[in-house]
Structures are given as C-alpha cells and as structure tokens.
Amino acid sequence: MLLTITYTGQNTAELGYLLYKNPNRAQVFELNHGRAYVFYPEVTFERTTAALLLDLDPIDLARGKVGSTGGGLFDYVNDRPYVSSSFLSTAISKVFGTAITGRADAHQALSDTPIDLTATLTMLPCRGEQGKLHSVFEPLGYAVSYETFISDESFPDWGESKYVNLTIRGTLRLRDLLKHLYVLIPVFDRQKHYWVGEDEVEKLLRLGSDWLPEHPERAYIMNRYLNRRRALVNMAFARLAADDAPDEAEEPAEKPEKKQTLNAQRLGSVVAALKSSNVARVIDLGCGEGNLLQLLARERQFTQIAGVDVSHVALQRAVDKLKLEHAGDAQRARVQLMQGSLTYKDARFAGYDAACVVEVIEHLDLPRLTAFERVLFEFTKPPLVILTTPNREYNAHYENLYAGDLRHGDHRFEWTRAEFRTWAAKIAQNFGYTVHFSEIGDADAVCGAPTQMGVFTLSAHAHNEIPRSEEAGLYAR
Ligand code: SAH
C-alpha cells in the first residue's frame, strides 16, 4: 500500500527537510513484517511528493517470521499486504518519527507553519462508512475526496468494494497531518495487528491532544482506535474530561493527578490485559510488596489470587498491605502468599489461568534465566503469561544514568526491544505459546517506551503436548 504526501507552494523540495528524508535518494526500512520504502516521485519548485510504500510479506504475516513467533497473526489469505492498515500507521511512526514530533532543526520555521498538503491513501478499508470519511476528516480542515470500486466487474452483484482510495487536502503543519493519519488509519481499518492495551490510550491522547478533544466524532474515533474495548474507551474519555476541566482558581490545592506514575501505568496495563482475557485464577510471580495483588484483590473477576516471592521481608509487607492478618476466611482463602524461588520447579505454581511476572526477570542472573524459563513455560505452563521488563533503549532519558548504566542496582541485565522480542519469540516457539508485545509509559519515536510487555498465550494444541526443550543449559530442580 502507498501513502503519498504532496507539498505545493514554493521551494517545495524543503519537504525533504521536514520529513528527514533526502528527495534524491530512495531509502528502505526494515519492519517486523516487511519493508517500507521512501522515495519522491516528483520534485519541482512548486510541487514535491514523498511516497511511503509498504511491502508486507503475506507469508510472514500468516506464519510468523523465520525463527520467530511474533507473526502468525492472520490467515494465509488476507488483505493486509494490499490495504492501508494499522501496519501503515506503524510504518509512519517508524519512518517519519522525527517529523511527527515537529522537530526540524534548521527548518523549524517551516515546520511550524501551516502549508498546503495533500495526502493520498490507497485501499483504505471503509465498508459502508464513506460518510465517516467526511465527518472525520473535514472538521480537521481537509477537503475530502475518494475513489470507489466495484468488487469485480464480472460479478456486478457483489457490489462495491469495501476499499477506497482517499485524498485529503488542507493547509496545516506537516506534523499534524502525520498525527491525523497515524490515528485515523486504524480507525477505519478495524483489524489491528498489535495488542490494544492501555499504552494505546496514552498514544491516542498524546497524538490527539491538539485536535481530538474538540472533534465532533471523538467518540467514534476513540471507540474505533481502541478496538471498542470499553474499559479503555472509558479511560480515554475520563482522561480527556480531566484535561478539559477548567482550572479551579479557588481550589488550587487538590488538582487531580493527570499523569500516572510509570509503576501505576504498568500495573494498570497488566490488570487490563488480565481483565480482557477473562481469567479467574492469577498468580503473581516475584510479587514483591504486593502492589499488583492489591489491585487484583479489588476485582471480583479474580477468584483466586496468589503471590510468590523469594524475599520474606517483601512478603511480610504484602501481608500488611493486603490486610491479610485481619481478613475474613473467604479473603484468606482467596489471596495466598508463598515464599519460593522462580528458578526451582514448584508444584504450588500450578493451577492458575494466568501468571504475571512484572519487572522480575532482570533480577535473575542470566545463567539462571533458563531455569526460570523451564519452571514457568515448561513445567507450570499457565494458559496466559504477562511479563514486563525495562526497555534499555529508554535509559537515554534518565539524566542521572550514565551511558551503559542499568536502572536499578539489583538489575543483572536490561534488554533492548529487539533483545526482549528475540528472547520472547524463542520461548514462545520452544514451549508452544504465541506472544504479542506492547509498550508501557510515554514512548518516544526513537527509544520507545520505558517498559516493554509480552503477553504469551498457550496455543490450543500445546496444552497436552509433552514439552521438549532444546536447551541443554541449567535444569530446574
Ligand atoms: N513484581 C513487583 C516486584 C518487582 S521487584 C512489582 O512490580 O512491584 C523484583 C522482585 O522479584 C523482588 O521482590 C524480588 O524479591 C523478586 N525476586 C527476585 N529473584 C527472585 C527469584 N529467584 N524468585 C522469586 N522472586 C524473586
């Protein structure tokens, strides 16, 4: 699929500076499921067009990349390689990551100026919703036109195709156009290829901050962008409303905290992922002082809650936090704490629908990680595993860390996004899981977000399979 952006005016080749892409050179970018190409089909004084061509590998999408299980998201016969979809949004953020922030160094003035821009999107899925193209794009200042097709000329009965070629034209800053496209492509295309979790609420509010609160179709946009996940949509609405609220001059004291701490966002994302998968029995491995357990205990969906930690002191604090000393019999039966180590096989870990491992693996010595992998994914084998760990690339944002430092004195390692994904994909493949990734916390285009999360789902056929691991390393005892 193809996105073109045309700048008309004077000296229009400067579009290259705003996009950080040289008009004289075609460039290729490797993406998870294919490649993106950027090139300029026309460069004249009055008119310059940049094109982003996305070439997805349909086999990768169906089967997953060689050596990974990150794919396998779609059927073999799927429309993904041919349509403007969430993959195109991901490519926009990856390829035009700086442009979307509006930073343009020597060309800042141009970047800050509304200019005459036209964007075309080929094959945007839009079944029966062409009216929405107008009501969504026009309030943002675009003139909207689109081309429709009949599905197959030999079979006129099949009617119109669900895809349109869309053209929008307006006078606006380039970064605004990119933000609109990033958010609105997946609004029309309903089949998102990523896990829609709380981090998507963050992203939506961040990229929509200038235009979404006032948009007459904001409910439709939020609902669709967040995949109609009611809890997330409600959260987005609440945050928008909080941001809208006039400052109460008389009562400056208790302003609602708009920004959650990273820890709160992380635990919130884990709870959201658990709630959306209808699990009832949850075990928190490396539960520490019980922050996650406390959130889980508030939700009636979770009928059995357990926490495991190696640290007696941490468990003692969890007992206090959860007020277990004074709890009634039902609550004591519902919430259990156990001292144990994640690198030793332990029958008490079995029987839960989901296991959470939140900011724990980086505390394990790397040579013991294999033992942990086997304990959890081979012997315990819960149907769902939610695991988070720091994204080392983000450390560049922490001013008090020197290059190469880790975030915490007890961390034995921290992984880049690529390292985490490679590890997780290998685990998934060895033990019969599929894994989806998401990011937690404020992300930037270059380093990503501070925390990374993998959600592992046990494949149906792997439930009864006798696990076989190729690892010859340290065995769990
Ligand atoms: N999940 C908690 C705590 C993270 S800190 C939270 O998000 O707040 C990491 C925790 O892992 C610590 O409480 C530490 O005691 C525990 N831990 C480290 N190595 C462990 C091991 N081998 N087995 C069990 N727990 C371990």
Coordinates of C-alpha atoms in Angstrom, one line a residue, residues 53-450:
L53 CA 5.4 2.3 0.1
L54 CA 4.8 -0.6 2.4
D55 CA 5.7 -4.0 1.2
L56 CA 4.5 -6.6 3.6
D57 CA 5.2 -10.3 3.3
P58 CA 1.9 -12.2 3.4
I59 CA 3.7 -15.4 4.3
D60 CA 5.4 -13.7 7.3
L61 CA 2.0 -12.4 8.4
A62 CA 0.4 -15.8 8.3
R63 CA 3.3 -17.9 9.6
G64 CA 5.4 -15.5 11.5
K65 CA 9.0 -14.6 10.5
V66 CA 11.5 -17.3 10.2
G67 CA 12.8 -18.0 13.7
S68 CA 10.1 -16.0 15.5
T69 CA 6.5 -16.5 16.6
G70 CA 5.8 -12.8 16.5
G71 CA 3.7 -13.3 13.4
G72 CA 1.0 -15.8 12.6
L73 CA -1.4 -13.0 13.1
F74 CA -3.5 -13.5 10.0
D75 CA -4.9 -16.2 7.8
Y76 CA -2.9 -17.2 4.7
V77 CA -5.4 -15.4 2.5
N78 CA -5.6 -11.9 4.0
D79 CA -5.9 -8.4 2.6
R80 CA -3.1 -7.0 4.8
P81 CA -0.4 -6.6 2.2
Y82 CA -2.7 -4.7 -0.1
V83 CA -4.5 -2.2 2.1
S84 CA -3.8 0.8 4.2
S85 CA -4.0 -0.7 7.7
S86 CA -2.5 -0.4 11.1
F87 CA 0.8 -1.6 9.6
L88 CA 0.9 1.7 7.7
S89 CA 0.5 3.7 10.9
T90 CA 3.3 1.8 12.4
A91 CA 5.5 2.5 9.4
I92 CA 4.6 6.2 9.6
S93 CA 5.8 6.4 13.2
K94 CA 8.9 4.4 12.4
V95 CA 9.9 6.1 9.2
F96 CA 8.7 9.7 10.0
G97 CA 9.3 9.5 13.7
T98 CA 11.1 12.8 13.9
A99 CA 8.8 14.6 11.6
I100 CA 5.8 13.6 13.7
T101 CA 7.4 15.4 16.7
G102 CA 7.7 18.6 14.6
R103 CA 11.4 18.9 15.2
A104 CA 13.1 20.2 12.1
D105 CA 16.4 21.9 13.3
A106 CA 17.4 24.5 10.7
H107 CA 13.9 24.4 9.1
Q108 CA 11.9 24.8 12.3
A109 CA 10.1 27.9 11.0
L110 CA 8.7 25.9 8.0
S111 CA 7.8 23.0 10.3
D112 CA 5.8 25.4 12.5
T113 CA 3.9 26.9 9.5
P114 CA 0.7 25.5 8.0
I115 CA 1.5 24.6 4.4
D116 CA -0.6 23.3 1.5
L117 CA -0.5 19.5 1.9
T118 CA -2.3 16.7 0.1
A119 CA -2.2 13.1 1.2
T120 CA -3.5 10.1 -0.7
L121 CA -4.0 6.7 0.9
T122 CA -4.6 3.7 -1.4
M123 CA -7.1 1.0 -0.5
L124 CA -8.3 2.2 2.8
P125 CA -10.8 -0.3 4.3
C126 CA -14.1 1.6 4.8
R127 CA -17.0 -0.7 4.5
G128 CA -20.2 1.3 4.1
E129 CA -18.8 4.2 6.0
Q130 CA -17.9 6.6 3.4
G131 CA -19.9 9.3 5.1
K132 CA -17.5 9.0 8.0
L133 CA -14.6 10.0 5.8
H134 CA -16.2 13.4 5.6
S135 CA -17.3 13.7 9.2
V136 CA -13.9 12.6 10.5
F137 CA -11.5 14.5 8.2
E138 CA -13.5 17.6 7.4
P139 CA -13.6 19.0 10.9
L140 CA -9.8 18.8 10.8
G141 CA -9.7 21.2 7.9
Y142 CA -9.4 18.9 5.0
A143 CA -11.2 18.8 1.6
V144 CA -12.1 15.1 1.2
S145 CA -12.4 13.1 -2.0
Y146 CA -12.3 9.4 -2.7
E147 CA -12.5 6.9 -5.4
T148 CA -14.6 3.7 -5.1
F149 CA -14.5 0.5 -7.0
I150 CA -16.8 -2.3 -7.7
S151 CA -15.6 -5.6 -6.3
D152 CA -15.4 -7.5 -9.5
E153 CA -16.6 -6.3 -12.9
S154 CA -17.7 -9.9 -13.9
F155 CA -19.9 -10.1 -10.8
P156 CA -21.7 -6.8 -10.5
D157 CA -24.0 -8.4 -7.9
W158 CA -21.1 -8.4 -5.5
G159 CA -21.5 -4.6 -5.3
E160 CA -19.0 -2.1 -4.2
S161 CA -15.6 -3.0 -2.8
K162 CA -15.1 -2.0 0.8
Y163 CA -11.9 -0.2 0.0
V164 CA -11.5 3.4 -1.2
N165 CA -8.6 5.5 -2.5
L166 CA -8.7 8.5 -0.2
T167 CA -7.4 12.0 -0.9
I168 CA -7.3 14.7 1.8
R169 CA -6.1 18.2 1.2
G170 CA -5.6 21.0 3.7
T171 CA -3.4 23.8 4.9
L172 CA -1.7 22.6 8.1
R173 CA 1.6 21.7 9.7
L174 CA 3.1 18.5 8.4
R175 CA 3.3 17.1 11.9
D176 CA -0.5 17.5 12.3
L177 CA -1.1 15.7 9.0
L178 CA 1.1 12.8 10.2
K179 CA -0.7 12.6 13.6
H180 CA -4.1 12.6 11.9
L181 CA -3.1 9.8 9.6
Y182 CA -1.4 7.8 12.3
V183 CA -4.5 7.8 14.5
L184 CA -7.2 7.7 11.8
I185 CA -6.0 4.9 9.5
P186 CA -6.6 2.3 12.2
V187 CA -9.9 4.0 13.0
F188 CA -11.1 3.0 9.5
D189 CA -9.2 -0.3 9.4
R190 CA -10.6 -2.4 12.2
Q191 CA -8.1 -5.3 12.1
K192 CA -5.2 -4.0 14.3
H193 CA -2.1 -6.1 14.3
Y194 CA -1.0 -5.0 17.7
W195 CA -2.3 -5.6 21.2
V196 CA -4.6 -2.7 22.1
G197 CA -3.8 -2.0 25.7
E198 CA -3.5 1.0 28.0
D199 CA -0.5 2.2 26.1
E200 CA -2.7 2.8 23.2
V201 CA -4.8 5.2 25.3
E202 CA -1.6 7.1 26.1
K203 CA -0.7 7.2 22.4
L204 CA -4.1 8.3 21.3
L205 CA -4.3 11.1 23.8
R206 CA -0.7 12.2 23.1
L207 CA -1.1 12.3 19.3
G208 CA -4.6 13.6 19.6
S209 CA -4.0 16.2 22.2
D210 CA -4.3 19.1 19.8
W211 CA -7.4 18.1 17.9
L212 CA -9.2 15.1 19.5
P213 CA -10.9 16.9 22.5
E214 CA -12.8 19.2 20.2
H215 CA -13.6 16.8 17.4
P216 CA -17.3 16.2 16.8
E217 CA -16.5 12.5 16.0
R218 CA -14.2 12.0 19.0
A219 CA -16.4 9.2 20.5
Y220 CA -16.3 7.3 17.2
I221 CA -12.6 7.8 16.8
M222 CA -11.8 6.7 20.3
N223 CA -14.0 3.7 20.2
R224 CA -12.5 2.5 16.9
Y225 CA -8.9 3.3 17.7
L226 CA -9.2 1.4 21.0
N227 CA -10.9 -1.6 19.2
R228 CA -14.2 -0.9 21.1
R229 CA -12.6 -2.0 24.3
R230 CA -15.0 -0.4 26.7
A231 CA -12.6 -0.1 29.7
L232 CA -10.0 1.6 27.6
V233 CA -12.5 3.9 25.9
N234 CA -13.9 4.9 29.3
M235 CA -10.4 5.6 30.5
A236 CA -9.7 7.8 27.5
F237 CA -12.9 9.7 28.0
A238 CA -12.1 10.2 31.6
R239 CA -8.6 11.5 30.8
L240 CA -10.0 13.8 28.1
A241 CA -12.5 15.2 30.5
A242 CA -9.8 15.7 33.2
D243 CA -7.7 17.5 30.6
D244 CA -10.7 19.7 29.6
A245 CA -11.7 20.6 33.2
P246 CA -11.2 24.4 33.7
D247 CA -8.7 25.2 36.4
E248 CA -10.5 26.0 39.6
A249 CA -8.8 29.1 40.7
E250 CA -10.4 29.0 44.1
E251 CA -9.3 25.5 44.9
P252 CA -5.7 25.1 43.8
A253 CA -4.9 22.6 46.5
E254 CA -6.2 19.3 45.2
K255 CA -5.7 19.2 41.5
P256 CA -6.3 15.7 40.2
E257 CA -3.1 13.9 39.2
K258 CA -3.2 13.8 35.5
K259 CA -0.2 11.8 35.0
Q260 CA 0.1 8.4 36.5
T261 CA 3.5 7.1 37.6
L262 CA 5.1 4.6 35.4
N263 CA 4.6 1.9 38.0
A264 CA 0.8 2.7 38.1
Q265 CA 0.6 2.6 34.3
R266 CA 2.5 -0.7 34.2
L267 CA 0.2 -2.4 36.8
G268 CA -2.8 -0.9 35.1
S269 CA -1.7 -2.4 31.8
V270 CA -1.3 -5.8 33.4
V271 CA -4.7 -5.7 35.1
A272 CA -6.3 -4.5 31.8
A273 CA -4.7 -7.4 29.9
L274 CA -5.9 -9.9 32.6
K275 CA -9.4 -8.5 32.6
S276 CA -9.7 -8.6 28.9
S277 CA -8.9 -12.3 28.8
N278 CA -11.5 -13.4 31.4
V279 CA -9.1 -15.2 33.7
A280 CA -10.2 -16.0 37.2
R281 CA -7.1 -17.5 38.9
V282 CA -4.0 -15.4 38.8
I283 CA -0.5 -16.0 40.2
D284 CA 2.0 -13.1 40.6
L285 CA 5.5 -14.4 40.4
G286 CA 8.0 -12.1 42.1
C287 CA 5.1 -10.2 43.7
G288 CA 7.3 -8.0 45.9
E289 CA 5.3 -6.0 48.3
G290 CA 2.1 -6.9 46.6
N291 CA 1.2 -3.8 44.6
L292 CA -0.3 -5.9 41.8
L293 CA -2.0 -8.2 44.2
Q294 CA -3.7 -5.3 45.9
L295 CA -5.2 -4.2 42.6
L296 CA -6.3 -7.7 41.7
A297 CA -8.0 -8.1 45.1
R298 CA -10.3 -5.3 44.2
E299 CA -11.6 -7.0 41.2
R300 CA -14.3 -9.6 41.7
Q301 CA -13.3 -11.3 38.4
F302 CA -10.3 -12.8 40.1
T303 CA -11.4 -15.6 42.4
Q304 CA -8.0 -17.0 43.3
I305 CA -5.0 -14.7 43.7
A306 CA -1.5 -15.9 44.7
G307 CA 1.8 -14.1 45.1
V308 CA 5.2 -15.7 45.2
D309 CA 8.5 -14.0 46.2
V310 CA 11.8 -15.1 47.4
S311 CA 12.1 -12.3 49.8
H312 CA 10.5 -12.8 53.3
V313 CA 10.6 -9.1 54.0
A314 CA 8.7 -8.2 50.8
L315 CA 6.1 -10.9 51.6
Q316 CA 5.6 -9.5 55.1
R317 CA 4.9 -6.1 53.7
A318 CA 2.5 -7.7 51.3
V319 CA 0.6 -9.3 54.2
D320 CA 0.3 -5.8 55.7
K321 CA -0.7 -4.1 52.5
L322 CA -3.4 -6.7 51.8
K323 CA -4.5 -6.6 55.5
L324 CA -4.5 -10.4 55.5
E325 CA -4.0 -10.6 59.3
H326 CA -7.4 -9.2 59.8
A327 CA -9.1 -10.6 56.8
G328 CA -12.1 -13.0 57.0
D329 CA -11.8 -16.6 56.0
A330 CA -13.1 -16.1 52.5
Q331 CA -10.5 -13.5 51.7
R332 CA -7.7 -15.6 53.3
A333 CA -8.7 -18.5 51.1
R334 CA -8.8 -16.2 48.0
V335 CA -5.5 -14.5 48.4
Q336 CA -2.4 -16.6 49.2
L337 CA 1.2 -15.7 49.6
M338 CA 4.1 -18.1 49.3
Q339 CA 7.8 -17.9 49.7
G340 CA 9.6 -19.6 46.8
S341 CA 12.0 -19.1 44.0
L342 CA 11.1 -18.9 40.4
T343 CA 14.2 -20.9 39.4
Y344 CA 13.1 -24.1 41.1
K345 CA 10.3 -26.3 40.0
D346 CA 7.4 -25.8 42.4
A347 CA 4.0 -27.6 42.3
R348 CA 2.4 -24.7 44.1
F349 CA 2.6 -22.6 41.0
A350 CA 0.3 -24.8 39.0
G351 CA -3.5 -24.5 38.6
Y352 CA -3.7 -20.8 37.7
D353 CA -5.2 -19.3 34.5
A354 CA -2.6 -16.7 34.2
A355 CA 0.8 -15.8 35.6
C356 CA 2.2 -12.3 35.9
V357 CA 6.0 -11.6 36.0
V358 CA 6.3 -7.9 36.5
E359 CA 9.8 -6.4 36.5
V360 CA 11.3 -9.6 37.8
I361 CA 13.4 -11.4 35.1
E362 CA 16.0 -8.6 35.1
H363 CA 16.7 -9.5 38.8
L364 CA 17.7 -13.1 37.8
D365 CA 21.3 -13.9 37.0
L366 CA 21.4 -14.6 33.2
P367 CA 22.7 -18.2 33.6
R368 CA 19.6 -18.9 35.8
L369 CA 17.2 -17.5 33.3
T370 CA 17.0 -20.8 31.5
A371 CA 15.9 -22.5 34.8
F372 CA 13.1 -19.8 35.1
E373 CA 12.0 -20.3 31.6
R374 CA 11.6 -24.0 32.2
V375 CA 9.9 -23.6 35.5
L376 CA 7.3 -21.3 34.1
F377 CA 6.8 -22.2 30.5
E378 CA 7.6 -25.9 30.5
F379 CA 6.5 -27.2 33.9
T380 CA 3.9 -24.8 35.1
K381 CA 2.6 -23.9 31.7
P382 CA -0.2 -21.4 32.5
P383 CA -2.5 -20.6 29.6
L384 CA -1.5 -16.9 29.8
V385 CA 1.7 -15.3 30.9
I386 CA 2.1 -11.5 31.2
L387 CA 5.7 -10.4 31.5
T388 CA 7.2 -7.0 31.7
T389 CA 10.8 -5.8 31.8
P390 CA 12.6 -2.5 31.3
N391 CA 13.4 -1.3 27.7
R392 CA 17.1 -0.4 28.0
E393 CA 17.0 1.9 25.0
Y394 CA 14.8 4.3 27.0
N395 CA 17.6 4.7 29.6
A396 CA 18.9 7.6 27.5
H397 CA 16.0 9.6 29.0
Y398 CA 17.2 9.2 32.6
E399 CA 19.5 12.1 33.2
N400 CA 21.2 10.6 36.3
L401 CA 22.2 7.4 34.4
Y402 CA 25.5 7.3 32.6
A403 CA 25.5 5.6 29.2
G404 CA 25.5 1.9 29.8
D405 CA 24.2 2.0 33.4
L406 CA 21.2 0.0 34.4
R407 CA 18.2 1.5 36.2
H408 CA 18.5 -0.4 39.4
G409 CA 21.4 -1.7 41.4
D410 CA 19.9 -5.2 41.6
H411 CA 19.3 -5.5 37.9
R412 CA 21.5 -8.1 36.3
F413 CA 20.7 -7.1 32.8
E414 CA 18.3 -4.9 30.8
W415 CA 17.3 -5.6 27.3
T416 CA 16.6 -3.5 24.2
R417 CA 13.3 -4.1 22.5
A418 CA 15.0 -6.3 19.9
E419 CA 16.7 -8.4 22.6
F420 CA 13.5 -8.9 24.6
R421 CA 11.5 -9.8 21.5
T422 CA 14.1 -12.3 20.3
W423 CA 14.1 -13.9 23.7
A424 CA 10.3 -14.0 24.0
A425 CA 9.9 -15.3 20.5
K426 CA 12.3 -18.2 21.2
I427 CA 10.4 -19.0 24.4
A428 CA 7.1 -18.9 22.6
Q429 CA 8.4 -21.2 19.9
N430 CA 10.1 -23.7 22.3
F431 CA 7.1 -24.0 24.6
G432 CA 4.1 -23.7 22.3
Y433 CA 3.0 -20.1 23.0
T434 CA 2.2 -17.1 20.8
V435 CA 3.4 -13.8 22.0
H436 CA 2.2 -10.2 21.5
F437 CA 4.1 -7.1 22.5
S438 CA 3.2 -3.7 23.8
E439 CA 4.9 -0.7 25.3
I440 CA 4.1 1.0 28.6
G441 CA 4.7 4.6 29.5
D442 CA 5.5 7.6 27.4
A443 CA 7.1 6.4 24.3
D444 CA 9.3 8.4 22.0
A445 CA 9.8 7.6 18.4
V446 CA 13.5 6.6 18.7
C447 CA 13.8 4.9 22.1
G448 CA 10.3 3.5 22.5
A449 CA 8.7 3.4 25.9
P450 CA 10.3 2.8 29.3

